[in-house]
């Protein structure tokens, strides 16, 4: 029977070969996208794993007092080696910090060795000594092309090499590994003594700070798998069901002449497996073709190395075996009518109409989301499982309820029309709504995914996009020297020594207009800002404050004033008069410095040269950045989610379009003889085209409205239960995208209509 199935698949004439080629092509597209999705997931993990070494001070710090080593002599270094030598490596001082250059994030690691047996960072043959440093390829090119005063002077000493790809999360990552002396490192407040370099991926690390934590990775994988795999599987399932009605007729005839159900199942499985296996083999070609595009897409906010987008042997084996097996199972399920009632298939008995129970999973998924408004899982893994199950129920419920909703939509339209083409179309939809919905199921699911995703992303973006001072603040460069604030909003750090020379050098930079220093004070003074009442625990020199107009001004004759501690994201306080403080300029200089604010003309040369001066004078974990850069950084996660949403949308709509085209072409091919008979009875070709169009347009519009409504409701329930936000109205871009998607679907439907002229000639009616 297997040989018979193979013969039917490849030796049934031109029609069989065309069917085989179309099915294999559609499966190849689906498999290519499925492999690309799996490779992108692997790429996220590989990229994230290379962030591990940046987390060294957070997970491998030695329990040794930095203050005890502050004597910074050889005796201190010896004591440090004795404290950590049991781990097999000599300890080293380590400081991971974030810098910025030309609006791009720059990761910097400063190290100081205490012995010759230090652990190695990835991508280097040896650790740098004092006055030596490594740069990533992208940073090295930038240093070579930029004047030293704007960038190169931040790295003391000379370059001894280029960091290898093992140390870089992405090809264009800006990273510097700088060697220092133990004496220099012990003078830095955030420097940590470590015994080895971290190698644990951030998604598996409890104390990691740099990289994507487990909750973020789970979120990415949940969105990608739920949004892309479902439409891909629909495309593969649609492709393997091409000419399903014709095959039902053939297999029913075999049953009526004596073939057993098992024999028919074997023939059907063999026939379906051949096309699916051919599609799997060809499917690796679109995967290889898309690899470069996906690598440069920046799904996580950074590009992938091409080697990151690889597949594991288990994944390849699962796809190679799973897709043909799924095709065989689908063929077996499609034969249930043949096995139960072959005579009914032969006589074209109308299938049983879908029942109302199909709506239950859809309602259950929405109810599950509503329950989370009352009871909410505490752990992140519990939340991921809960929300994933709810959204999968909603997606599955939409697919299951589609035929039932299509049938009711067709019945409603039938009661309100008298046009022949519409009546024929809605009669067929009422008789077999499953076939009508199947053609548009991929597009409907794409609309659901897009609506829910954009609803969530848009709301998060607008909720977190708090108003700030506007573009006039973007060129203000701020260095935060405080190590944080306690519960009473007092700065933990008592400030760094003021540097009059730094002030003079900054003001001498072309493009720098003013410099403002803030100083810590012991008293707490209530102040009123443009955004409400706050407590001021800093004081500034009025001459400097008046030069930076946007931060407000002092009372007439005052030498100093109290200001709040918030320097990033202020509203325009130019009209605010701050309370007078009882300090002279000399007294303020003795209090130390908490913030350095540089007002410039915004030119790259002025900003970068001032940043280099400030960071060199006051190194810390958080280096100086403009308010525009700070704002961009604070929205980086939302921006990454937006990129992910865009990728999902760009991927799901083409998949849905392929499903629609394959399904429509197969549907027309299955009914070429009935259409030929209608033409022989006098029905015009235009009427037949309107019939085919209405059979797709009715379920498309009905289910599109349902998908949009369900997507908005699901997004609102998720936002309310998880983030305590209320769904915001979607912008015009969303509605234009929906309109464009529906227009593209209508264009695909129109593109299949010319097939009617070719396949509905008189010879088709005689053929059978």
XYZ file of C-alpha atoms in Angstrom:
768
model
C 0.000 0.000 0.000
C 2.933 2.321 0.595
C 4.059 1.772 -3.008
C 0.537 2.566 -4.196
C 0.529 5.783 -2.180
C 3.884 6.839 -3.618
C 2.653 6.030 -7.116
C -0.501 8.099 -6.647
C 1.621 11.007 -5.401
C 4.086 11.138 -8.311
C 2.477 9.203 -11.182
C -0.992 10.696 -11.357
C -0.280 12.858 -14.358
C 0.203 16.595 -14.628
C -2.426 17.363 -11.996
C -0.724 15.162 -9.419
C 2.668 16.687 -10.126
C 1.298 20.225 -9.865
C -0.402 19.339 -6.584
C 2.821 17.791 -5.302
C 4.875 20.839 -6.320
C 2.456 23.354 -4.785
C 2.180 21.378 -1.550
C 5.942 20.924 -1.294
C 6.511 24.619 -2.015
C 4.070 25.762 0.653
C 5.523 23.313 3.174
C 9.018 24.563 2.258
C 8.005 28.161 3.045
C 6.501 27.068 6.361
C 9.494 24.936 7.270
C 11.900 27.725 6.322
C 10.103 30.152 8.612
C 9.898 27.538 11.372
C 13.649 26.881 11.148
C 14.304 30.630 11.136
C 12.189 31.035 14.281
C 14.075 28.247 16.060
C 17.423 29.727 14.970
C 16.388 33.183 16.223
C 15.514 31.681 19.604
C 18.945 30.028 19.714
C 20.474 33.363 18.718
C 18.840 35.131 21.665
C 20.333 32.556 24.042
C 23.790 32.673 22.423
C 23.865 36.471 22.422
C 22.721 36.659 26.007
C 25.287 34.084 27.161
C 28.150 36.301 25.984
C 27.013 38.960 28.460
C 28.074 36.639 31.284
C 31.573 38.036 31.873
C 30.266 41.573 32.413
C 28.495 40.283 35.543
C 31.712 39.106 37.211
C 31.668 41.623 40.124
C 28.026 40.827 40.881
C 28.424 37.051 41.186
C 32.082 36.337 42.018
C 33.140 39.072 44.444
C 35.590 38.033 47.144
C 34.557 38.583 50.763
C 37.409 40.980 51.386
C 37.058 44.534 52.570
C 37.958 47.120 49.979
C 38.786 49.528 52.749
C 41.174 47.012 54.265
C 43.016 46.874 50.977
C 42.963 50.614 50.563
C 46.514 50.772 51.856
C 47.256 49.696 48.298
C 50.712 48.278 48.898
C 52.270 44.986 47.983
C 51.294 43.653 51.405
C 47.615 44.303 50.655
C 47.898 42.528 47.328
C 49.566 39.575 49.038
C 46.787 39.399 51.595
C 44.233 39.483 48.788
C 45.943 36.560 47.065
C 45.889 34.559 50.269
C 42.189 35.378 50.734
C 41.172 34.106 47.295
C 43.996 31.812 46.200
C 42.022 28.759 47.269
C 39.880 29.164 44.161
C 42.869 28.352 41.886
C 43.180 31.887 40.474
C 44.778 35.012 41.825
C 42.092 37.575 42.631
C 41.806 40.784 40.669
C 40.062 44.091 41.053
C 37.139 44.517 38.692
C 34.817 47.388 37.758
C 32.087 47.045 35.144
C 30.624 50.360 34.110
C 28.511 51.882 31.397
C 29.734 54.727 29.235
C 28.331 56.462 26.172
C 29.847 57.752 22.963
C 28.007 59.486 20.129
C 24.694 58.304 21.523
C 25.774 54.639 21.635
C 26.224 52.565 24.752
C 29.793 51.625 25.590
C 30.616 48.833 28.027
C 33.842 49.252 29.954
C 35.608 46.787 32.241
C 38.565 47.980 34.361
C 40.740 45.295 35.943
C 43.814 45.260 38.167
C 45.705 41.984 38.646
C 47.136 40.971 42.009
C 49.118 38.012 40.698
C 50.167 36.138 37.552
C 47.493 33.429 37.803
C 44.391 35.537 37.124
C 41.446 34.034 35.325
C 41.056 35.018 31.669
C 38.245 37.096 30.265
C 36.785 35.691 27.035
C 38.281 36.786 23.740
C 41.787 37.709 24.992
C 45.068 35.727 25.187
C 46.031 37.405 28.476
C 44.602 39.955 30.870
C 45.791 43.562 30.378
C 48.323 45.046 32.751
C 48.491 48.670 33.905
C 48.462 51.021 30.925
C 47.150 48.353 28.522
C 43.726 47.823 27.056
C 41.723 45.806 24.537
C 38.941 47.235 22.381
C 36.147 45.594 20.445
C 36.456 45.902 16.634
C 33.655 48.478 16.392
C 35.105 50.576 19.234
C 38.616 50.329 17.788
C 37.376 51.738 14.485
C 35.586 54.534 16.317
C 38.695 55.387 18.373
C 40.820 55.502 15.214
C 38.345 57.819 13.491
C 37.670 60.142 16.459
C 39.991 62.800 17.927
C 41.647 61.476 21.116
C 40.193 64.267 23.251
C 36.695 63.032 22.425
C 37.190 59.305 23.052
C 40.700 57.830 23.082
C 41.797 59.759 26.180
C 39.286 57.772 28.264
C 41.543 54.721 27.957
C 44.944 55.318 29.563
C 47.967 53.604 28.042
C 48.132 51.788 24.725
C 46.055 49.224 22.869
C 47.467 45.679 22.940
C 44.802 43.879 20.931
C 41.240 43.431 19.746
C 38.607 41.588 21.744
C 37.512 38.344 20.120
C 33.878 37.547 19.275
C 33.610 35.379 22.392
C 33.555 38.602 24.457
C 31.016 40.468 22.328
C 27.255 40.028 22.563
C 26.864 41.517 19.064
C 29.151 42.375 16.127
C 28.787 46.131 16.680
C 29.079 46.059 20.493
C 31.345 48.772 21.925
C 33.492 47.244 24.695
C 36.808 48.143 26.318
C 38.870 45.977 28.702
C 41.273 48.328 30.504
C 44.179 47.397 32.771
C 44.939 49.430 35.899
C 47.032 49.175 39.062
C 45.517 47.880 42.325
C 46.189 51.285 43.846
C 44.056 52.981 41.172
C 41.247 50.465 41.520
C 41.008 50.635 45.285
C 40.376 54.356 44.916
C 37.233 53.709 42.882
C 34.098 53.320 45.032
C 32.496 50.593 42.909
C 35.585 48.422 42.302
C 35.213 44.826 43.512
C 37.731 42.091 44.243
C 36.823 38.922 42.300
C 38.305 35.438 42.204
C 37.259 34.371 38.688
C 35.417 35.512 35.582
C 31.680 34.788 35.402
C 30.569 32.278 32.777
C 26.924 31.726 33.721
C 24.398 33.078 31.239
C 22.342 35.960 32.691
C 19.086 34.047 32.175
C 20.405 31.376 34.571
C 22.054 33.737 37.036
C 20.353 35.067 40.162
C 22.649 38.057 40.731
C 23.392 39.127 37.173
C 22.720 42.721 36.153
C 23.942 42.886 32.543
C 21.983 40.937 29.936
C 18.455 39.570 29.716
C 17.207 37.912 32.879
C 15.228 34.676 32.760
C 11.923 36.539 32.838
C 12.933 38.595 29.802
C 14.101 35.554 27.837
C 10.916 33.695 28.713
C 8.889 36.677 27.542
C 10.741 36.823 24.217
C 10.407 33.099 23.623
C 6.728 33.171 24.613
C 5.947 35.963 22.166
C 8.008 34.481 19.332
C 6.792 30.910 19.722
C 3.153 31.851 20.223
C 3.052 34.482 17.486
C 5.106 32.782 14.773
C 4.852 29.034 15.260
C 1.034 29.010 15.194
C 0.726 30.696 11.752
C 3.564 28.543 10.388
C 1.802 25.366 11.495
C -1.424 26.621 9.910
C 0.438 27.178 6.633
C 1.934 23.687 6.730
C -1.453 22.169 7.592
C -3.147 24.101 4.782
C -0.540 22.964 2.292
C -0.887 19.299 3.200
C -4.669 19.508 2.713
C -4.510 20.688 -0.887
C -7.193 18.922 -2.993
C -8.506 17.260 0.157
C -11.994 16.880 -1.337
C -10.657 15.166 -4.482
C -8.631 12.779 -2.374
C -11.665 12.057 -0.216
C -13.537 11.034 -3.357
C -10.695 8.781 -4.492
C -10.240 7.132 -1.117
C -14.005 6.681 -0.706
C -14.050 4.855 -4.046
C -11.248 2.606 -2.791
C -13.256 1.847 0.342
C -16.350 1.000 -1.704
C -14.410 -1.524 -3.814
C -13.092 -3.312 -0.747
C -10.075 -1.469 0.675
C -9.868 -1.552 4.469
C -9.652 1.633 6.543
C -6.078 0.784 7.446
C -5.062 0.354 3.822
C -6.624 3.658 2.871
C -4.880 5.341 5.798
C -1.511 3.959 4.695
C -2.020 5.180 1.130
C -3.077 8.647 2.332
C -0.169 8.899 4.792
C 2.356 7.864 2.140
C 0.958 10.386 -0.340
C 1.012 13.221 2.218
C 4.455 12.272 3.526
C 6.046 12.480 0.080
C 4.986 16.111 -0.411
C 5.870 17.057 3.170
C 9.293 15.403 2.978
C 10.065 17.217 -0.266
C 8.974 20.484 1.351
C 11.199 19.857 4.373
C 14.203 19.218 2.132
C 13.618 22.427 0.178
C 12.699 24.358 3.357
C 16.344 24.688 4.370
C 16.909 26.998 1.388
C 14.632 29.854 2.623
C 16.154 29.390 6.072
C 19.649 29.947 4.702
C 18.383 32.862 2.604
C 16.737 34.564 5.597
C 19.643 34.017 7.948
C 21.493 37.205 7.028
C 18.339 39.326 7.177
C 17.441 38.036 10.630
C 21.030 38.504 11.848
C 20.852 42.205 10.951
C 17.285 42.727 12.188
C 18.257 43.494 15.793
C 15.374 41.593 17.403
C 16.872 42.171 20.860
C 18.125 45.673 20.088
C 21.477 44.402 18.751
C 22.512 42.451 15.681
C 23.314 38.742 15.827
C 26.494 37.066 14.737
C 25.619 34.861 11.799
C 26.922 31.847 13.709
C 24.388 32.549 16.488
C 21.543 31.660 14.141
C 22.274 27.958 14.087
C 20.152 24.900 14.734
C 20.822 22.093 17.159
C 20.807 18.487 15.896
C 17.726 17.834 18.029
C 15.851 20.723 16.389
C 16.817 19.608 12.888
C 15.775 16.056 13.644
C 12.480 17.230 15.165
C 11.612 19.249 12.056
C 12.810 16.630 9.559
C 10.770 13.910 11.240
C 8.006 15.969 12.815
C 6.653 17.772 9.737
C 6.175 14.629 7.590
C 4.738 12.854 10.614
C 2.343 15.738 11.235
C 1.339 15.626 7.556
C 0.625 11.916 7.853
C -1.448 12.479 10.995
C -3.353 15.309 9.287
C -4.065 13.025 6.325
C -5.285 10.357 8.723
C -7.621 12.812 10.480
C -8.902 14.097 7.132
C -10.069 10.566 6.276
C -12.459 10.199 9.172
C -15.465 10.797 6.904
C -14.115 8.262 4.394
C -13.720 5.628 7.069
C -17.044 6.293 8.757
C -19.221 6.876 5.704
C -17.529 6.348 2.329
C -20.915 6.321 0.626
C -21.739 9.713 2.136
C -18.498 11.132 0.733
C -19.234 9.709 -2.702
C -22.686 11.236 -2.669
C -21.295 14.528 -1.376
C -23.424 14.539 1.740
C -23.273 17.881 3.576
C -20.950 17.691 6.624
C -22.432 18.190 10.063
C -22.527 21.886 11.006
C -20.127 23.110 13.718
C -21.546 23.286 17.226
C -21.500 26.090 19.755
C -19.026 24.237 22.001
C -16.236 25.511 19.705
C -16.481 28.899 21.413
C -15.683 27.411 24.837
C -11.831 27.533 24.582
C -11.960 31.168 23.419
C -14.180 32.174 26.328
C -12.055 30.091 28.717
C -8.875 31.925 27.688
C -10.504 35.328 28.249
C -11.937 34.181 31.583
C -8.479 33.003 32.658
C -7.072 36.461 31.956
C -9.959 38.026 33.857
C -9.267 35.760 36.854
C -5.757 37.222 37.054
C -7.364 40.557 37.970
C -8.343 38.917 41.267
C -5.635 36.294 41.756
C -2.180 36.772 40.274
C 0.752 34.292 40.248
C 3.614 35.519 42.432
C 6.653 34.025 40.671
C 7.862 35.024 37.217
C 7.800 31.415 35.895
C 4.262 31.072 37.231
C 3.211 34.263 35.457
C 4.758 33.122 32.178
C 3.002 29.758 32.342
C -0.297 31.348 33.294
C -0.328 34.004 30.592
C 1.047 31.638 27.964
C -1.717 29.126 28.621
C -4.342 31.884 28.465
C -3.111 33.279 25.155
C -2.738 29.803 23.646
C -6.325 29.056 24.662
C -7.462 32.282 23.021
C -5.573 31.518 19.790
C -6.818 27.925 19.728
C -10.328 29.060 20.596
C -10.350 31.592 17.760
C -9.353 28.889 15.271
C -11.913 26.416 16.632
C -14.757 28.913 16.837
C -14.041 30.350 13.389
C -16.274 27.904 11.458
C -19.175 28.384 13.884
C -18.914 32.187 13.706
C -18.527 32.017 9.911
C -21.719 29.975 9.636
C -23.688 32.499 11.651
C -22.218 35.391 9.674
C -23.200 33.700 6.422
C -26.721 33.049 7.707
C -27.089 36.696 8.673
C -25.921 37.817 5.233
C -28.235 35.330 3.475
C -31.251 36.876 5.166
C -30.336 40.322 3.837
C -29.370 39.717 0.187
C -31.010 38.670 -3.079
C -27.977 38.658 -5.375
C -27.335 35.274 -7.038
C -23.567 35.256 -6.468
C -23.952 36.184 -2.799
C -26.687 33.579 -2.270
C -24.558 30.822 -3.805
C -21.551 31.880 -1.702
C -23.396 32.081 1.616
C -25.165 28.766 0.887
C -21.795 27.061 0.505
C -20.498 28.779 3.648
C -23.566 27.609 5.544
C -23.088 24.047 4.267
C -19.326 23.889 4.867
C -18.149 26.830 7.023
C -15.002 24.943 8.032
C -13.673 25.065 4.468
C -14.567 28.747 4.181
C -12.838 29.710 7.415
C -9.782 27.556 6.776
C -8.734 29.819 3.910
C -8.551 32.928 6.116
C -7.547 31.313 9.424
C -3.887 32.334 9.091
C -4.753 35.964 8.439
C -7.261 36.022 11.294
C -4.642 34.662 13.674
C -2.155 37.252 12.419
C -4.666 40.021 13.179
C -5.174 38.639 16.690
C -1.430 38.521 17.350
C -0.816 41.982 15.905
C -3.684 43.610 17.804
C -2.779 42.107 21.174
C 0.944 42.781 20.720
C 0.577 46.384 19.601
C -2.038 47.037 22.264
C 0.370 45.941 24.994
C 3.460 47.630 23.509
C 1.693 50.922 22.771
C 0.269 51.160 26.268
C 3.573 50.329 27.966
C 5.398 52.862 25.808
C 2.917 55.660 26.533
C 2.668 54.868 30.252
C 6.432 54.958 30.667
C 6.960 57.920 28.370
C 6.722 60.458 31.172
C 6.945 64.079 30.027
C 10.331 65.693 30.299
C 11.874 69.016 29.483
C 11.882 68.620 25.735
C 14.678 68.958 23.163
C 16.202 71.926 24.955
C 17.378 69.482 27.645
C 18.894 66.959 25.243
C 22.322 68.610 25.104
C 22.758 68.813 28.871
C 25.474 66.378 29.955
C 25.039 65.007 33.496
C 27.379 62.846 35.576
C 25.734 61.092 38.544
C 28.396 60.609 41.230
C 26.077 59.557 44.033
C 25.936 55.850 44.891
C 22.179 56.078 45.305
C 19.775 57.552 47.837
C 18.404 56.205 51.099
C 14.758 56.079 52.163
C 14.876 59.742 53.169
C 16.230 60.672 49.705
C 19.615 61.530 51.169
C 22.565 60.757 48.869
C 24.555 57.770 50.121
C 27.808 59.282 48.879
C 28.960 62.492 50.530
C 30.448 63.781 47.320
C 33.775 63.789 45.545
C 36.380 66.523 45.951
C 35.748 69.520 43.746
C 38.257 70.156 40.942
C 38.677 73.844 39.969
C 40.974 72.761 37.143
C 38.203 70.623 35.639
C 35.869 73.611 35.627
C 38.424 75.728 33.780
C 39.179 72.993 31.244
C 35.489 72.364 30.576
C 34.700 76.022 30.029
C 37.625 76.207 27.597
C 36.119 73.518 25.343
C 34.603 75.067 22.183
C 30.831 74.687 22.363
C 30.589 74.390 26.175
C 28.455 77.257 27.494
C 28.189 76.590 31.242
C 29.078 74.098 33.975
C 26.953 73.443 37.071
C 28.068 71.479 40.148
C 25.684 70.163 42.808
C 26.851 69.607 46.384
C 25.394 67.425 49.188
C 23.960 69.146 52.264
C 22.822 67.719 55.601
C 19.504 69.542 55.866
C 16.267 68.636 54.052
C 14.375 71.575 52.546
C 10.898 71.263 50.981
C 10.729 72.754 47.482
C 7.994 73.112 44.898
C 8.809 71.998 41.350
C 6.871 72.066 38.086
C 5.853 68.455 38.765
C 4.935 68.763 42.454
C 6.471 69.067 45.907
C 9.835 67.453 46.640
C 12.633 67.543 49.195
C 15.938 69.231 48.347
C 19.159 67.808 49.817
C 21.599 69.475 47.435
C 22.829 73.024 46.968
C 24.257 74.814 43.959
C 26.196 78.005 43.244
C 23.744 80.639 41.976
C 26.181 81.941 39.368
C 26.399 78.485 37.837
C 22.647 77.892 38.136
C 21.757 81.152 36.413
C 24.051 80.160 33.512
C 22.046 76.923 32.995
C 18.689 78.645 32.636
C 16.518 75.532 32.244
C 17.139 74.388 35.814
C 15.639 77.510 37.376
C 17.171 80.503 39.141
C 17.992 81.921 42.567
C 16.429 84.716 44.531
C 17.976 88.149 43.883
C 21.249 88.549 45.758
C 21.491 84.868 46.817
C 24.861 83.108 46.549
C 23.499 79.517 46.692
C 20.188 77.706 46.535
C 18.623 74.373 47.471
C 17.630 72.137 44.537
C 16.083 68.650 44.302
C 18.232 65.595 43.668
C 16.646 64.720 40.330
C 18.791 65.815 37.392
C 17.579 63.434 34.694
C 14.243 64.101 33.023
C 13.333 67.387 34.673
C 10.505 69.456 33.341
C 11.381 72.979 32.317
C 12.099 74.769 35.612
C 13.322 78.016 34.044
C 10.538 79.939 35.835
C 11.188 78.293 39.229
C 12.884 80.254 42.023
C 14.693 77.909 44.409
C 14.995 78.598 48.178
C 18.138 80.407 49.248
C 20.839 78.302 50.948
C 23.254 79.746 53.558
C 26.477 78.784 51.748
C 29.140 80.785 50.010
C 30.856 79.543 46.875
C 33.936 78.587 48.926
C 31.840 76.641 51.428
C 30.069 74.751 48.618
C 33.416 73.711 47.129
C 34.319 72.120 50.451
C 31.149 69.999 50.509
C 32.201 67.806 47.596
C 30.514 67.187 44.238
C 27.509 64.935 43.532
C 26.663 65.981 39.980
C 28.449 67.654 37.121
C 26.119 69.279 34.577
C 27.597 70.579 31.336
C 25.520 72.769 29.024
C 26.794 72.735 25.437
C 25.667 73.584 21.942
C 25.017 69.882 21.319
C 27.846 69.387 18.833
C 29.468 65.948 18.893
C 32.896 67.448 19.505
C 31.754 69.503 22.511
C 29.694 66.711 24.093
C 32.303 63.979 23.675
C 35.262 66.108 24.770
C 33.382 67.265 27.860
C 32.279 63.701 28.596
C 35.849 62.445 28.341
C 37.048 65.124 30.786
C 34.271 64.499 33.312
C 34.553 60.702 33.196
C 38.328 60.816 33.551
C 38.111 63.152 36.540
C 35.184 61.356 38.221
C 35.118 57.675 37.166
C 32.196 55.626 38.394
C 29.832 52.832 37.464
C 27.503 55.257 35.696
C 29.351 57.626 33.438
C 28.190 60.982 32.092
C 25.445 61.036 29.487
C 23.204 63.617 27.924
C 19.576 63.708 28.937
C 18.651 62.581 25.419
C 20.880 59.526 25.847
C 19.439 58.855 29.282
C 15.932 59.025 27.887
C 16.856 56.665 25.081
C 18.416 54.224 27.539
C 15.396 54.260 29.853
C 13.196 53.313 26.894
C 15.586 50.697 25.525
C 13.562 47.757 26.822
C 10.327 49.146 25.427
C 12.089 49.834 22.143
C 13.343 46.237 22.056
C 9.792 44.994 22.643
C 8.604 47.268 19.838
C 11.206 45.791 17.507
C 10.055 42.324 18.507
C 6.459 43.291 17.810
C 7.422 44.689 14.401
C 9.268 41.476 13.581
C 6.258 39.395 14.588
C 3.941 41.529 12.451
C 6.254 41.469 9.440
C 6.540 37.693 9.695
C 2.934 36.713 10.433
C 1.277 38.649 7.598
C 3.335 37.052 4.782
C 2.749 33.642 6.364
C -0.972 34.335 6.496
C -0.908 35.551 2.883
C 0.757 32.331 1.752
C -1.847 30.294 3.638
C -4.647 32.271 2.000
C -3.218 31.885 -1.522
C -2.594 28.144 -1.116
C -6.026 27.527 0.369
C -7.877 29.513 -2.299
C -5.994 27.873 -5.141
C -6.728 24.451 -3.689
C -10.393 25.302 -3.130
C -10.873 26.427 -6.733
C -9.069 23.346 -8.007
C -11.276 21.031 -5.971
C -14.463 22.533 -7.421
C -13.484 22.948 -11.037
C -16.078 20.415 -12.237
C -19.053 22.012 -10.384
C -17.945 25.410 -11.678
C -17.691 23.993 -15.213
C -21.219 22.635 -14.971
C -22.478 26.022 -13.769
C -20.837 27.692 -16.761
C -22.491 25.162 -19.106
C -25.870 26.054 -17.607
C -25.356 29.712 -18.434
C -23.764 31.187 -15.323
C -21.316 33.880 -16.366
C -17.645 33.806 -15.473
C -18.085 37.111 -13.624
C -20.755 35.558 -11.400
C -18.458 32.648 -10.565
C -15.695 35.049 -9.688
C -18.023 36.960 -7.371
C -19.036 33.657 -5.748
C -15.408 32.714 -5.048
C -14.633 36.218 -3.801
C -17.643 36.309 -1.464
C -16.768 32.865 -0.054
C -13.489 34.352 1.182
C -14.501 37.937 1.896
C -17.407 37.054 4.226
C -15.393 34.889 6.669
C -12.444 37.280 6.338
C -14.392 40.361 7.423
C -16.452 38.555 10.077
C -13.463 36.912 11.704
C -11.239 39.994 11.301
C -13.712 41.971 13.399
C -13.778 39.189 15.997
C -9.964 38.893 16.031
C -9.485 42.637 16.527
C -12.060 42.753 19.323
C -10.627 39.700 21.086
C -7.069 41.014 20.689
C -7.951 44.365 22.265
C -9.825 42.688 25.124
C -6.960 40.248 25.788
C -4.415 43.088 25.754
C -6.496 45.139 28.188
C -6.929 42.204 30.590
C -3.207 41.461 30.476
C -2.261 45.088 31.107
C -4.708 45.462 33.985
C -3.674 42.252 35.724
C 0.094 42.334 35.146
C 1.039 46.023 34.975
C -1.998 47.841 36.417
C -2.333 49.819 33.177
C -5.460 50.520 31.149
C -5.330 49.876 27.426
C -4.517 53.042 25.461
C -6.088 53.812 22.112
C -4.034 52.488 19.212
C -2.685 55.025 16.761
C -3.509 55.513 13.121
C -0.530 53.343 12.180
C -2.320 50.293 13.556
C -5.495 50.937 11.587
C -3.516 51.651 8.434
C -1.682 48.357 8.938
C -4.949 46.479 9.390
C -6.393 48.163 6.304
C -3.254 47.329 4.326
C -3.388 43.714 5.501
C -7.032 43.353 4.493
C -6.332 45.058 1.168
C -3.442 42.653 0.547
C -5.755 39.738 1.371
C -8.328 41.024 -1.107
C -5.565 41.374 -3.692
C -4.543 37.756 -3.107
C -8.158 36.683 -3.508
C -8.367 38.667 -6.748
C -5.108 37.143 -8.010
C -6.587 33.621 -7.796
C -9.733 34.455 -9.767
C -8.129 34.175 -13.246
C -7.742 30.447 -12.514
C -11.488 30.083 -13.058
C -11.238 30.757 -16.784
C -8.519 28.146 -17.227
C -10.073 25.306 -15.229
C -13.803 25.666 -15.933
C -13.879 24.834 -19.615
C -16.313 22.234 -21.108
C -13.588 19.572 -21.139
C -13.500 19.630 -17.340
C -17.180 18.749 -17.120
C -16.596 15.770 -19.441
C -13.474 14.640 -17.643
C -15.211 12.915 -14.775
